[in-house]
XYZ file of C-alpha atoms in Angstrom:
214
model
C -47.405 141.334 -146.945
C -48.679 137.651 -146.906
C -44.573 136.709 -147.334
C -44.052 138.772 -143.702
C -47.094 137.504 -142.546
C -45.853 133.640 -143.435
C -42.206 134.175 -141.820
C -43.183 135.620 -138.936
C -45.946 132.671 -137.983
C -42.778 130.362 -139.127
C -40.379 131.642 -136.159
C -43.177 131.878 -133.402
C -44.140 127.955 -134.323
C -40.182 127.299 -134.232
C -39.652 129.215 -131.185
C -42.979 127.438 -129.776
C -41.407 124.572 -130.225
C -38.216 125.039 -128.174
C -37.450 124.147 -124.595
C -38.670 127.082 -121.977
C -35.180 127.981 -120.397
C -34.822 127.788 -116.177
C -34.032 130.620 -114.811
C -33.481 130.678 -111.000
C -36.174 131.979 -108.886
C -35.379 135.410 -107.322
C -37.049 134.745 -104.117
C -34.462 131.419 -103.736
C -31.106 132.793 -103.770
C -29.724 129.511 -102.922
C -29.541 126.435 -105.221
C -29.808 123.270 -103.905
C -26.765 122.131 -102.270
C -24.719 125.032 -103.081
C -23.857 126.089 -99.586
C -22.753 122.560 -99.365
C -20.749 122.601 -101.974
C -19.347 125.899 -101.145
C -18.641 125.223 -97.714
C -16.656 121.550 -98.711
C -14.437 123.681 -100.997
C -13.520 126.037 -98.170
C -12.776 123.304 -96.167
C -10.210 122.168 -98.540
C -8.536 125.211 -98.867
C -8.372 125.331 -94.882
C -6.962 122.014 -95.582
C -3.941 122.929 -97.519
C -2.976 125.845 -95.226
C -2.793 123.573 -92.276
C -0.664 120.821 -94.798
C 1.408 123.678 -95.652
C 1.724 124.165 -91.254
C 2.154 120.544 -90.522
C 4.994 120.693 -93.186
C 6.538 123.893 -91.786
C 6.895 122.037 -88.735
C 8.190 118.878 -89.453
C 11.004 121.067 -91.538
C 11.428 122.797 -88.549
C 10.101 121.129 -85.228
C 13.905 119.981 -84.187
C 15.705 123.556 -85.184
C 15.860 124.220 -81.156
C 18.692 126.766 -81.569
C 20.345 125.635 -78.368
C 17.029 126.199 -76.446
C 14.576 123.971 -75.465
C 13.094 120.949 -77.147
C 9.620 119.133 -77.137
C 10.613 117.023 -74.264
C 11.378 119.297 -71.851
C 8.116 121.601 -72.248
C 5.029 119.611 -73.050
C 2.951 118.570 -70.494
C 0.864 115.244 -72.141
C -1.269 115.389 -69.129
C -2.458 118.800 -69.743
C -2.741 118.535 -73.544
C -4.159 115.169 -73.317
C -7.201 117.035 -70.559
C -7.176 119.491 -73.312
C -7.733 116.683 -76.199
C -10.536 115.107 -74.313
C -12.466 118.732 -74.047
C -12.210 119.340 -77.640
C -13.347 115.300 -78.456
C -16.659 115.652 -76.176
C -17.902 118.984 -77.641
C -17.624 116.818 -80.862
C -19.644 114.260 -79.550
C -22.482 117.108 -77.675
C -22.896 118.479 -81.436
C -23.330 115.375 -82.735
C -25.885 115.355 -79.837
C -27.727 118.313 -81.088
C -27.666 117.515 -84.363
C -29.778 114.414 -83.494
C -31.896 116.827 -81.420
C -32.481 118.987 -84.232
C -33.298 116.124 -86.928
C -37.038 115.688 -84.497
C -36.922 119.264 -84.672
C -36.469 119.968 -80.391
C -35.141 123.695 -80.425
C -35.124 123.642 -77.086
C -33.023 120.268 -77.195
C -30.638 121.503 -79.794
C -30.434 124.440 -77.747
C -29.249 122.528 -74.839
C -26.479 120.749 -76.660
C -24.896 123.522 -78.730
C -24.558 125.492 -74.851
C -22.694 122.119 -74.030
C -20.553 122.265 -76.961
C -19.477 125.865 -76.271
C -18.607 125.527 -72.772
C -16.187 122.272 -73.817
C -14.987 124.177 -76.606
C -14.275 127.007 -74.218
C -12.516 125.059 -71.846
C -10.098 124.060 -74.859
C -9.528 127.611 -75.608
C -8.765 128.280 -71.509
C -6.543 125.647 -71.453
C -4.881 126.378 -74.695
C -4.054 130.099 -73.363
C -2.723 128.561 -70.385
C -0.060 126.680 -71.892
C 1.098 129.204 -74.235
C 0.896 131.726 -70.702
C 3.088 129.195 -69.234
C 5.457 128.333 -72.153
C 5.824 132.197 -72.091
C 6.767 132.862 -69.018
C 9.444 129.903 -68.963
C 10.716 132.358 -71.541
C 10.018 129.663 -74.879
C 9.144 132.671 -77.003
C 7.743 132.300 -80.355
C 10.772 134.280 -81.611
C 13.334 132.211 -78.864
C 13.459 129.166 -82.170
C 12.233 128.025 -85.665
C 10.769 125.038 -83.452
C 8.481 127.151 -81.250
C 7.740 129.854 -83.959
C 6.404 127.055 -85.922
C 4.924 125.791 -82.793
C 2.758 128.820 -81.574
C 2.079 128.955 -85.567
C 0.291 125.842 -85.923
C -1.097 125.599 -82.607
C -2.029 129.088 -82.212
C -4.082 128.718 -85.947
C -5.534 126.080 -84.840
C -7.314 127.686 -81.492
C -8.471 130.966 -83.743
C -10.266 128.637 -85.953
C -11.570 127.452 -82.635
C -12.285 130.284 -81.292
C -14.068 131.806 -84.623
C -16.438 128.837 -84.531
C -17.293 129.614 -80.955
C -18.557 133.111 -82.209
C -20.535 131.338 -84.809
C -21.817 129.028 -82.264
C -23.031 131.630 -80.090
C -24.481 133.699 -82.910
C -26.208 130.379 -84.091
C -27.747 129.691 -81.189
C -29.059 133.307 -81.186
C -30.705 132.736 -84.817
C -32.204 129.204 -83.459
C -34.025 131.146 -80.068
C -35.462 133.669 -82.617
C -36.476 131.638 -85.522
C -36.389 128.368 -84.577
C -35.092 125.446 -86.773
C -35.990 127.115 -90.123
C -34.607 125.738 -93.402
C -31.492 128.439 -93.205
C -30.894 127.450 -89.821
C -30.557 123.557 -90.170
C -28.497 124.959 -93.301
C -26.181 126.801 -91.177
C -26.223 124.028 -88.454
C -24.811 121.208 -91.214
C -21.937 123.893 -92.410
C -20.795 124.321 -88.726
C -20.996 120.933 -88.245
C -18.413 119.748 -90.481
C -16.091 122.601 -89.324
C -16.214 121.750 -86.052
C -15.755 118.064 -86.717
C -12.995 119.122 -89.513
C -10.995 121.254 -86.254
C -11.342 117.658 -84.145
C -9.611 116.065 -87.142
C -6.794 118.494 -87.272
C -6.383 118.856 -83.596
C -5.777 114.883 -83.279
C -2.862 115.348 -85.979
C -1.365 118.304 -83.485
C -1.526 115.765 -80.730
C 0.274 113.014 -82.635
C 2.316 115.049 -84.923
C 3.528 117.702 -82.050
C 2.741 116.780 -78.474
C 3.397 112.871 -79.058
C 6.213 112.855 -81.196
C 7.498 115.578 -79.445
C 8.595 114.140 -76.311
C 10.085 111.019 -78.072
């Protein structure tokens, strides 16, 4: 009896005497940086599917199939109007995220509407061009050029157009909770994707639209 007695007071000490494992709080379901980290790897996979775009095009941007070319049906004007939108709602965000650093809903408010009205002007714009490259009768199907055209361009505006539907619904959680932790959380991720579709769009002006008409 004194033997059990003498073991078992042996393993409690030695257990005693360990390091108290972490375990993660229930009531915080996010570690620290992990949505940041999470988001950046997303990013990079968006990354390699517009690499693997910019690549189908430049295999196939001069395949015109006897139909038209670059040259003949990009308007610079319009796309560079259309460039400028999509660099100012950059700059607004960057606006509110300034506004929401001193913690101004109303401020941050302000800028993100800003943003989304720029943002849909690109998207207006966008639609017009592929309305009018339509009707001239450059198809997506009329060429490997414009199928990889409409493609890359086309992916381009639905990532666009998805982050205008997470602006909105952002700006809906910021007017009922204000500029909570989750919020400022969900502010930073959108951030960086709407600066990351900036980045991408300025390689489909120079890549596409520039090169293009050379």
């Amino acid at each position: 009896m004194s033997d059990i007695r003498t073991t078992l007071g042996a393993a409690g000490a030695a257990s005693a005497a360990l390091p108290l494992r972490q375990y993660h709080p229930a009531h915080e379901p996010h570690p620290e940086n992990g949505t940041a980290l999470g988001f950046w790897l997303y990013l990079m996979s968006d990354c390699l599917i517009f690499a693997a775009l910019f690549a189908t095009y430049g295999v196939l941007g001069r395949s015109y199939a006897a139909g038209p070319t670059g040259a003949q049906l990009f308007d610079l004007t319009l796309v560079a109007i259309n460039t400028a939108f999509l660099l100012l709602s950059s700059i607004t965000f960057g606006f509110a995220m300034l506004r929401k650093q001193v913690g101004d809903v109303k401020g941050t408010l302000l800028w993100l509407a800003v943003t989304g009205f720029f943002g849909l002007c690109f998207l207006g714009l966008e639609l017009y061009e592929f309305a009018h490259l339509i009707h001239q009768g450059a198809t997506p199907q009329r060429s490997a050029f414009l199928s990889a055209f409409f493609t890359l361009v086309g992916t381009h505006g639905l990532h666009v157009t998805f982050g205008l539907i997470w602006l909105v619904v952002l700006m809906v959680q910021i007017g009922k909770h204000g500029l909570i932790h989750e919020n400022k959380r969900r502010l930073m991720c959108l951030s960086m994707f709407w600066h990351f579709l900036d980045v991408v769009w300025i390689g489909v002006f120079t890549f596409v639209y520039l090169m293009g008409v050379l």
